């Protein structure tokens, strides 16, 4: 039971008398004439008003003369004669323009019910669609109350004898309506009300002694007795949905609320209840209190009267009195046009206009009643922005009073509307850190925190050393439950030294870089960091190994090398119990990880050899680095056996065929480390035979010089000439080698004898015996060649003489053709036949078949064509020579003419050495080689 005396009183309504509209004569029909100048200003209703109701934009009144009056919003009063005697009850439907009335047309107890359709007219008056007697039986009784369901299918009438009739069906028509007695009792019925809940319709019935409910939408009309307390006439009402459509019964001691099947809460409102009415969430009660008078601000100045009627407007949800005032002899209270209207017996109408929500809130703020303001705002359905403003003012009030715990709770309710910095600045003091923590926690739970808020909250946790709260904050179950910026949280925890918490966040939210930074830079747990990288997806594992590989290689080289081997061959994340082992793995570019091994040559060698064996198509940089590493090891090794093994490994790598496209790089590496066998091998692979020759010459390896000439002399004959020049300059005895060279020069006819003699003349140890055999054989060959040439000259002369004689004979003597056979088919000649001066004869059909032209003999044509080609070639060469001589004589710059012919390739191509002799040759050897090259070039030209 609510304590009525504890409820605060407010003035949330403005009271004023309703005034006459302008232009009115100031008196209602049948009203007494106004007296005094001020009397005409206020609206005065007709006398004798007995019953009132409202709805559909009008206030409806019934009087003792049988008239029904309508007061519109413009305060125009109209009426019509509804009954001959009096009107006792009215019910205006809210959703239909239908009015139900009870009155009397004749003396005696014979009440009539009339249904009026206010939208239709009959002779200027509303159309009466139905009239029927209200008495349920044969015994006369007086109607005490009336109610109609908004669906027009139910109408209930209560009587003073305790009976209730129910009209079921269309109440506007006799044909479709059925009347029956629903309830009989011993106590007068004082109130009725229909309640609709889904498809179920309940009827509340209240008498002076009890409260009951019926289900009238079904059969048998089951009845539930709710209470043994009743109320007087007009002291019951039905609330709106804000109070769950409860039936209100205002007794003298308490006000009770009822559901269809049980009694609800009750409120102890003192005073003898006269009227109960429900208005927009308020319970309006008019009561008579003989004990005390209201406060002076709510009372009239007439202190002589002790019987006052007090009108109280109760807010049952928020438990305060919204308005209280004293009235003289209240007839009824009506609600229409958003206001309350109080009718008094003197015909005046008092309007109670509710103040707007903002005004009411300001009144509460002035009294620091913020909790009540909040409840009021919620009941008035104030928007979230308005509520946030109230919460902020409430929080400011509590903060100013020193109630910081209460203030922060109010500020928490402003989250999402109020700028967080406004609250944070208030609680930055170290003594208020727990309040700030509570606010920031809620801010994060609502996912409205930014990175700065996260930083501040975590700093609060660390300052408070509240590890349990910190763990609760960061250890969320899923990503969707994270209400903060994870990266910011990791930074703050790392800075504060909470490494385990930072690692937890980094690992669970896949911030791999932060996890590795903490493990490697703060905790120095290199083994754990390496294992973590091995669990990452390929792309992330690759990028993190490039970033942290050097640190890991420095501290745990073997394990790091193993991971790199897997990463560059067939990488699969090492997830326990997960992953598809049959799925194809990924592999990184192994060449990109070579810099990681900068200070770990042993691990680098193992990595490179593993890649070359497991993955033969590794990048070229792998083989280049492996070659350089093997050459370095070979160059610095002191043990002969190990050095020999390293030598074999380097040669094997060179012979693997991986350096065809990077020949120069491999050659430079071998030269840098003075790996001569590798240099010679690469020279041979690159067909740099003269460089091979120079190498052996520099090292005075005579047999190797001869061997090089024998192996590659066919491809580059000039090697023999260079060998001869080399041996010719040697002062020591090289007769054996010179003899071998001369023999090959003689066989291949590589040099003129005179040039051979001139070349050997530079050697002081070379005697005539060295070249005697060579010269003798050469002279013999030349003598034989001279004899052959002389014999050929005699033959050519004889042939020329013979041909000239034949030509002369052909010119001077007739030619007799004595051939009897065809020169083509060797058959006997038959006419027609073809004869040539050369002596060949042919059948005409054979000649036409085999000849290429009519003027040439088919038998002599091949030989004649060779001769003509030779003559034509000689003529072309003669023309080229003549042209060259002519340009040389006429040009002012003879050198440019010669250079032009050289550029067009007319002369033989020079043979040049691309690799000049190294510094280890003596000055005389260099000069001799240059002379030999020049002589060779002249001979070729």
Short mmCIF file of C-alpha atoms in Angstrom, two decimals, residues 421-806:
data_model
loop_
_atom_site.label_atom_id
_atom_site.label_comp_id
_atom_site.label_asym_id
_atom_site.label_seq_id
_atom_site.Cartn_x
_atom_site.Cartn_y
_atom_site.Cartn_z
CA UNK A 421 35.73 14.25 -22.01
CA UNK A 422 33.22 16.28 -19.97
CA UNK A 423 33.01 13.46 -17.44
CA UNK A 424 36.64 12.36 -17.62
CA UNK A 425 37.95 15.79 -16.64
CA UNK A 426 35.89 15.69 -13.46
CA UNK A 427 37.41 12.42 -12.25
CA UNK A 428 41.04 12.75 -13.27
CA UNK A 429 42.01 13.32 -9.67
CA UNK A 430 43.85 10.29 -8.26
CA UNK A 431 41.30 9.99 -5.44
CA UNK A 432 38.48 9.54 -7.97
CA UNK A 433 40.25 7.00 -10.14
CA UNK A 434 37.83 4.19 -9.23
CA UNK A 435 34.90 6.36 -10.40
CA UNK A 436 36.70 7.11 -13.64
CA UNK A 437 37.40 3.40 -14.08
CA UNK A 438 33.71 2.57 -13.72
CA UNK A 439 32.77 5.19 -16.33
CA UNK A 440 35.42 4.04 -18.79
CA UNK A 441 34.43 0.40 -18.35
CA UNK A 442 30.86 1.18 -19.33
CA UNK A 443 32.07 3.32 -22.21
CA UNK A 444 33.98 0.34 -23.56
CA UNK A 445 31.13 -2.12 -23.01
CA UNK A 446 28.95 0.07 -25.23
CA UNK A 447 31.68 0.13 -27.92
CA UNK A 448 31.89 3.92 -27.80
CA UNK A 449 35.46 4.25 -26.59
CA UNK A 450 38.32 5.47 -28.72
CA UNK A 451 42.02 4.74 -28.40
CA UNK A 452 42.56 7.47 -25.82
CA UNK A 453 39.80 6.09 -23.62
CA UNK A 454 41.34 2.63 -23.80
CA UNK A 455 44.71 4.05 -22.84
CA UNK A 456 43.20 5.87 -19.90
CA UNK A 457 41.26 2.85 -18.65
CA UNK A 458 44.26 0.56 -18.77
CA UNK A 459 46.33 3.16 -16.97
CA UNK A 460 43.63 3.25 -14.31
CA UNK A 461 43.86 -0.51 -13.91
CA UNK A 462 47.62 -0.38 -13.63
CA UNK A 463 47.50 2.49 -11.14
CA UNK A 464 45.00 0.59 -9.03
CA UNK A 465 47.03 -2.60 -9.51
CA UNK A 466 43.75 -4.37 -10.13
CA UNK A 467 44.94 -7.40 -12.07
CA UNK A 468 41.62 -9.22 -11.79
CA UNK A 469 39.72 -6.35 -13.42
CA UNK A 470 42.43 -6.00 -16.01
CA UNK A 471 42.21 -9.67 -16.94
CA UNK A 472 38.44 -9.52 -17.02
CA UNK A 473 38.65 -6.54 -19.35
CA UNK A 474 41.06 -8.00 -21.87
CA UNK A 475 40.10 -11.69 -21.77
CA UNK A 476 36.94 -11.59 -23.83
CA UNK A 477 35.56 -14.78 -25.32
CA UNK A 478 35.21 -13.69 -28.93
CA UNK A 479 36.14 -10.91 -31.28
CA UNK A 480 32.59 -9.57 -31.25
CA UNK A 481 32.84 -8.94 -27.50
CA UNK A 482 35.88 -6.70 -27.80
CA UNK A 483 34.89 -3.16 -26.89
CA UNK A 484 38.26 -1.46 -27.20
CA UNK A 485 41.10 -0.78 -29.60
CA UNK A 486 43.31 -3.83 -29.19
CA UNK A 487 46.48 -2.26 -30.53
CA UNK A 488 46.22 0.66 -28.12
CA UNK A 489 45.67 -1.74 -25.24
CA UNK A 490 48.78 -3.69 -26.19
CA UNK A 491 50.88 -0.52 -26.27
CA UNK A 492 49.69 0.60 -22.85
CA UNK A 493 50.17 -2.80 -21.22
CA UNK A 494 53.61 -3.12 -22.72
CA UNK A 495 54.59 0.31 -21.46
CA UNK A 496 53.27 -0.50 -18.00
CA UNK A 497 55.22 -3.76 -17.86
CA UNK A 498 52.21 -6.11 -18.07
CA UNK A 499 53.89 -8.22 -20.70
CA UNK A 500 51.83 -11.38 -20.14
CA UNK A 501 48.58 -9.46 -20.61
CA UNK A 502 49.92 -7.72 -23.70
CA UNK A 503 51.01 -11.08 -25.12
CA UNK A 504 47.57 -12.52 -24.46
CA UNK A 505 45.91 -9.72 -26.41
CA UNK A 506 48.41 -9.86 -29.25
CA UNK A 507 48.10 -13.63 -29.64
CA UNK A 508 44.32 -13.85 -29.37
CA UNK A 509 43.68 -10.95 -31.72
CA UNK A 510 46.32 -11.87 -34.31
CA UNK A 511 48.55 -8.84 -33.74
CA UNK A 512 51.60 -10.83 -34.70
CA UNK A 513 54.03 -7.94 -34.93
CA UNK A 514 53.26 -6.80 -31.38
CA UNK A 515 53.54 -10.34 -30.05
CA UNK A 516 56.98 -10.76 -31.57
CA UNK A 517 58.13 -7.31 -30.46
CA UNK A 518 57.27 -8.11 -26.85
CA UNK A 519 58.82 -11.57 -26.96
CA UNK A 520 62.04 -10.44 -28.63
CA UNK A 521 62.56 -6.92 -27.29
CA UNK A 522 61.06 -7.11 -23.81
CA UNK A 523 60.96 -10.72 -22.58
CA UNK A 524 63.90 -11.96 -24.73
CA UNK A 525 62.13 -15.28 -25.25
CA UNK A 526 63.57 -16.10 -28.65
CA UNK A 527 62.55 -19.74 -28.69
CA UNK A 528 58.89 -18.90 -28.05
CA UNK A 529 58.94 -16.19 -30.70
CA UNK A 530 60.36 -18.61 -33.28
CA UNK A 531 57.71 -21.22 -32.48
CA UNK A 532 55.04 -18.56 -32.80
CA UNK A 533 56.29 -17.59 -36.26
CA UNK A 534 56.16 -21.25 -37.24
CA UNK A 535 52.41 -21.27 -36.47
CA UNK A 536 51.58 -18.25 -38.62
CA UNK A 537 50.14 -18.38 -42.13
CA UNK A 538 52.69 -18.29 -44.90
CA UNK A 539 52.53 -14.59 -45.80
CA UNK A 540 52.82 -13.47 -42.20
CA UNK A 541 55.53 -15.98 -41.36
CA UNK A 542 57.53 -14.78 -44.36
CA UNK A 543 57.25 -11.08 -43.52
CA UNK A 544 58.10 -11.62 -39.83
CA UNK A 545 61.14 -13.73 -40.63
CA UNK A 546 62.42 -10.95 -42.88
CA UNK A 547 61.90 -8.47 -40.04
CA UNK A 548 63.21 -10.50 -37.08
CA UNK A 549 65.36 -13.13 -38.77
CA UNK A 550 68.69 -11.50 -37.89
CA UNK A 551 67.85 -11.31 -34.17
CA UNK A 552 66.71 -14.93 -34.11
CA UNK A 553 69.72 -16.08 -36.11
CA UNK A 554 72.04 -14.38 -33.66
CA UNK A 555 70.56 -16.12 -30.60
CA UNK A 556 69.20 -19.47 -31.87
CA UNK A 557 70.88 -20.06 -35.24
CA UNK A 558 70.14 -23.75 -35.66
CA UNK A 559 66.40 -23.53 -35.00
CA UNK A 560 66.11 -20.40 -37.13
CA UNK A 561 67.90 -22.12 -40.01
CA UNK A 562 65.54 -25.09 -39.79
CA UNK A 563 62.51 -22.81 -39.97
CA UNK A 564 63.97 -20.97 -42.96
CA UNK A 565 64.57 -24.26 -44.74
CA UNK A 566 60.92 -25.18 -44.32
CA UNK A 567 59.72 -21.70 -45.23
CA UNK A 568 61.62 -21.74 -48.53
CA UNK A 569 60.71 -25.31 -49.57
CA UNK A 570 57.31 -26.60 -48.45
CA UNK A 571 55.90 -24.47 -45.63
CA UNK A 572 52.89 -25.53 -43.58
CA UNK A 573 51.97 -23.81 -40.29
CA UNK A 574 52.74 -26.01 -37.29
CA UNK A 575 49.20 -26.05 -35.85
CA UNK A 576 48.72 -28.92 -33.44
CA UNK A 577 45.94 -31.19 -34.57
CA UNK A 578 44.89 -28.87 -37.34
CA UNK A 579 45.67 -28.20 -40.95
CA UNK A 580 45.47 -30.31 -44.07
CA UNK A 581 48.74 -32.14 -44.39
CA UNK A 582 47.94 -33.16 -47.94
CA UNK A 583 47.37 -29.59 -49.09
CA UNK A 584 50.20 -28.11 -51.18
CA UNK A 585 52.59 -26.01 -49.14
CA UNK A 586 53.96 -22.58 -49.97
CA UNK A 587 57.54 -21.55 -50.43
CA UNK A 588 59.28 -18.22 -50.13
CA UNK A 589 62.05 -16.77 -52.26
CA UNK A 590 65.12 -18.18 -50.56
CA UNK A 591 67.40 -15.51 -52.05
CA UNK A 592 65.65 -12.83 -49.96
CA UNK A 593 66.73 -14.48 -46.69
CA UNK A 594 70.46 -14.62 -47.43
CA UNK A 595 71.20 -11.31 -45.60
CA UNK A 596 69.91 -12.91 -42.38
CA UNK A 597 73.03 -15.16 -42.34
CA UNK A 598 75.48 -12.25 -42.54
CA UNK A 599 77.36 -13.30 -39.39
CA UNK A 600 76.58 -17.03 -39.53
CA UNK A 601 78.56 -18.56 -42.45
CA UNK A 602 78.18 -22.13 -41.14
CA UNK A 603 74.40 -21.89 -41.04
CA UNK A 604 74.41 -20.06 -44.36
CA UNK A 605 76.32 -22.89 -46.01
CA UNK A 606 73.92 -25.47 -44.59
CA UNK A 607 70.94 -23.42 -45.79
CA UNK A 608 72.34 -22.89 -49.29
CA UNK A 609 73.37 -26.54 -49.74
CA UNK A 610 69.93 -27.65 -48.53
CA UNK A 611 68.20 -25.36 -51.03
CA UNK A 612 70.43 -26.47 -53.92
CA UNK A 613 69.72 -30.14 -53.15
CA UNK A 614 66.02 -30.02 -52.30
CA UNK A 615 65.05 -27.30 -54.73
CA UNK A 616 67.26 -27.40 -57.86
CA UNK A 617 65.33 -24.52 -59.40
CA UNK A 618 66.31 -22.15 -56.62
CA UNK A 619 67.06 -18.52 -57.56
CA UNK A 620 70.45 -17.81 -59.09
CA UNK A 621 71.48 -15.81 -56.03
CA UNK A 622 71.52 -19.04 -54.01
CA UNK A 623 74.16 -20.60 -56.28
CA UNK A 624 76.15 -17.38 -56.54
CA UNK A 625 76.30 -17.07 -52.76
CA UNK A 626 77.11 -20.75 -52.33
CA UNK A 627 79.98 -20.46 -54.82
CA UNK A 628 81.36 -17.39 -53.08
CA UNK A 629 81.08 -19.11 -49.70
CA UNK A 630 82.90 -22.24 -50.93
CA UNK A 631 85.64 -20.16 -52.53
CA UNK A 632 86.10 -18.21 -49.30
CA UNK A 633 86.37 -21.40 -47.29
CA UNK A 634 88.83 -22.82 -49.82
CA UNK A 635 90.98 -19.71 -49.80
CA UNK A 636 91.24 -19.59 -46.01
CA UNK A 637 91.64 -23.31 -45.38
CA UNK A 638 95.11 -24.47 -44.23
CA UNK A 639 94.59 -28.22 -44.04
CA UNK A 640 95.58 -29.75 -47.44
CA UNK A 641 93.04 -32.54 -47.31
CA UNK A 642 90.17 -30.25 -46.39
CA UNK A 643 91.34 -27.74 -48.96
CA UNK A 644 91.30 -30.43 -51.63
CA UNK A 645 87.76 -31.37 -50.65
CA UNK A 646 86.63 -27.75 -50.80
CA UNK A 647 88.37 -27.44 -54.18
CA UNK A 648 86.38 -30.38 -55.51
CA UNK A 649 83.13 -28.93 -54.17
CA UNK A 650 83.75 -25.59 -55.85
CA UNK A 651 84.63 -27.21 -59.20
CA UNK A 652 81.56 -29.45 -58.92
CA UNK A 653 79.36 -26.41 -58.36
CA UNK A 654 80.90 -24.64 -61.37
CA UNK A 655 80.25 -27.71 -63.52
CA UNK A 656 76.61 -27.91 -62.39
CA UNK A 657 75.54 -25.66 -65.27
CA UNK A 658 74.00 -22.99 -63.01
CA UNK A 659 76.38 -20.21 -64.15
CA UNK A 660 75.72 -20.13 -67.88
CA UNK A 661 73.75 -16.93 -67.67
CA UNK A 662 75.98 -15.30 -65.03
CA UNK A 663 79.35 -16.28 -66.51
CA UNK A 664 80.98 -12.93 -65.72
CA UNK A 665 79.93 -13.03 -62.05
CA UNK A 666 81.32 -16.52 -61.55
CA UNK A 667 84.55 -15.53 -63.31
CA UNK A 668 84.99 -12.48 -61.10
CA UNK A 669 84.43 -14.60 -57.96
CA UNK A 670 87.07 -17.10 -59.07
CA UNK A 671 89.55 -14.36 -59.92
CA UNK A 672 88.94 -12.57 -56.59
CA UNK A 673 89.81 -15.74 -54.67
CA UNK A 674 92.62 -16.75 -57.08
CA UNK A 675 90.83 -20.00 -57.90
CA UNK A 676 92.81 -20.75 -61.10
CA UNK A 677 91.21 -24.08 -61.93
CA UNK A 678 87.84 -22.40 -61.86
CA UNK A 679 89.10 -19.52 -63.96
CA UNK A 680 90.48 -21.90 -66.62
CA UNK A 681 87.27 -23.90 -66.61
CA UNK A 682 85.21 -20.79 -67.14
CA UNK A 683 87.58 -19.57 -69.88
CA UNK A 684 87.09 -22.85 -71.67
CA UNK A 685 83.32 -22.77 -71.24
CA UNK A 686 83.26 -19.20 -72.56
CA UNK A 687 85.55 -20.12 -75.53
CA UNK A 688 88.14 -17.62 -74.34
CA UNK A 689 91.04 -19.73 -75.69
CA UNK A 690 93.51 -16.88 -75.93
CA UNK A 691 92.96 -16.09 -72.24
CA UNK A 692 93.74 -19.73 -71.48
CA UNK A 693 96.88 -19.43 -73.61
CA UNK A 694 97.94 -16.25 -71.83
CA UNK A 695 97.45 -17.89 -68.45
CA UNK A 696 99.81 -20.76 -69.33
CA UNK A 697 102.26 -18.35 -70.91
CA UNK A 698 102.34 -16.25 -67.77
CA UNK A 699 103.01 -19.31 -65.68
CA UNK A 700 105.57 -20.69 -68.29
CA UNK A 701 103.63 -23.90 -68.63
CA UNK A 702 105.04 -24.93 -72.04
CA UNK A 703 103.31 -28.28 -72.32
CA UNK A 704 99.97 -26.73 -71.43
CA UNK A 705 100.54 -24.10 -74.13
CA UNK A 706 101.02 -26.85 -76.69
CA UNK A 707 98.02 -28.75 -75.27
CA UNK A 708 95.81 -25.69 -75.60
CA UNK A 709 96.87 -25.23 -79.20
CA UNK A 710 96.19 -28.87 -79.97
CA UNK A 711 92.73 -28.77 -78.31
CA UNK A 712 91.51 -25.49 -79.67
CA UNK A 713 93.76 -24.80 -82.66
CA UNK A 714 91.10 -25.98 -85.07
CA UNK A 715 88.65 -23.40 -83.69
CA UNK A 716 91.23 -20.60 -83.47
CA UNK A 717 94.31 -21.21 -85.68
CA UNK A 718 96.03 -18.05 -84.49
CA UNK A 719 96.86 -19.88 -81.28
CA UNK A 720 99.76 -21.66 -83.07
CA UNK A 721 101.15 -18.39 -84.33
CA UNK A 722 101.00 -16.91 -80.81
CA UNK A 723 102.67 -20.02 -79.44
CA UNK A 724 105.50 -19.70 -81.96
CA UNK A 725 106.01 -16.05 -81.05
CA UNK A 726 105.99 -16.95 -77.35
CA UNK A 727 108.60 -19.69 -77.70
CA UNK A 728 110.69 -17.50 -79.98
CA UNK A 729 111.15 -14.98 -77.19
CA UNK A 730 112.17 -17.51 -74.59
CA UNK A 731 115.89 -17.52 -74.05
CA UNK A 732 115.92 -21.00 -72.62
CA UNK A 733 116.01 -24.02 -74.85
CA UNK A 734 112.53 -24.53 -76.32
CA UNK A 735 113.57 -26.36 -79.50
CA UNK A 736 111.29 -29.27 -78.80
CA UNK A 737 108.23 -27.07 -78.42
CA UNK A 738 109.16 -24.86 -81.39
CA UNK A 739 109.56 -27.92 -83.56
CA UNK A 740 106.08 -29.11 -82.63
CA UNK A 741 104.63 -25.70 -83.38
CA UNK A 742 106.46 -25.42 -86.71
CA UNK A 743 105.27 -28.84 -87.74
CA UNK A 744 101.65 -27.88 -87.16
CA UNK A 745 102.14 -24.51 -88.91
CA UNK A 746 103.61 -26.33 -91.89
CA UNK A 747 100.80 -28.87 -92.04
CA UNK A 748 98.10 -26.23 -91.81
CA UNK A 749 100.06 -23.61 -93.81
CA UNK A 750 99.31 -21.01 -91.13
CA UNK A 751 102.28 -18.64 -91.75
CA UNK A 752 104.55 -17.66 -94.63
CA UNK A 753 108.10 -19.01 -94.26
CA UNK A 754 109.59 -15.55 -94.25
CA UNK A 755 107.42 -14.53 -91.31
CA UNK A 756 108.46 -17.71 -89.47
CA UNK A 757 112.12 -16.84 -90.00
CA UNK A 758 111.59 -13.28 -88.86
CA UNK A 759 109.75 -14.50 -85.74
CA UNK A 760 112.52 -16.93 -84.76
CA UNK A 761 115.21 -14.35 -85.41
CA UNK A 762 114.38 -12.75 -82.04
CA UNK A 763 115.48 -15.86 -80.14
CA UNK A 764 119.21 -15.93 -79.55
CA UNK A 765 119.13 -19.65 -78.75
CA UNK A 766 117.25 -20.63 -81.89
CA UNK A 767 119.74 -21.95 -84.55
CA UNK A 768 119.28 -22.84 -88.18
CA UNK A 769 118.91 -26.45 -87.22
CA UNK A 770 115.62 -25.59 -85.53
CA UNK A 771 114.01 -24.53 -88.81
CA UNK A 772 116.19 -26.45 -91.29
CA UNK A 773 113.73 -29.25 -91.72
CA UNK A 774 110.89 -26.77 -91.91
CA UNK A 775 112.62 -24.68 -94.61
CA UNK A 776 113.69 -27.72 -96.63
CA UNK A 777 110.23 -29.15 -96.69
CA UNK A 778 108.76 -25.76 -97.49
CA UNK A 779 111.21 -25.20 -100.41
CA UNK A 780 110.50 -28.66 -101.75
CA UNK A 781 106.79 -28.03 -101.68
CA UNK A 782 107.27 -24.69 -103.39
CA UNK A 783 109.43 -26.29 -106.08
CA UNK A 784 106.79 -28.89 -106.69
CA UNK A 785 104.16 -26.19 -106.83
CA UNK A 786 106.24 -24.21 -109.35
CA UNK A 787 106.60 -27.27 -111.55
CA UNK A 788 102.89 -27.90 -111.41
CA UNK A 789 102.15 -24.28 -112.24
CA UNK A 790 104.54 -24.32 -115.24
CA UNK A 791 102.93 -27.50 -116.52
CA UNK A 792 99.48 -25.95 -116.12
CA UNK A 793 100.67 -22.81 -118.01
CA UNK A 794 101.91 -24.90 -120.97
CA UNK A 795 98.63 -26.79 -121.02
CA UNK A 796 96.62 -23.58 -120.95
CA UNK A 797 98.75 -22.16 -123.82
CA UNK A 798 98.25 -25.22 -125.93
CA UNK A 799 94.58 -25.18 -125.25
CA UNK A 800 94.37 -21.49 -126.14
CA UNK A 801 96.18 -22.10 -129.47
CA UNK A 802 93.82 -24.93 -130.35
CA UNK A 803 90.75 -22.88 -129.54
CA UNK A 804 91.98 -19.98 -131.62
CA UNK A 805 92.48 -22.32 -134.59
CA UNK A 806 88.98 -23.66 -134.21
#
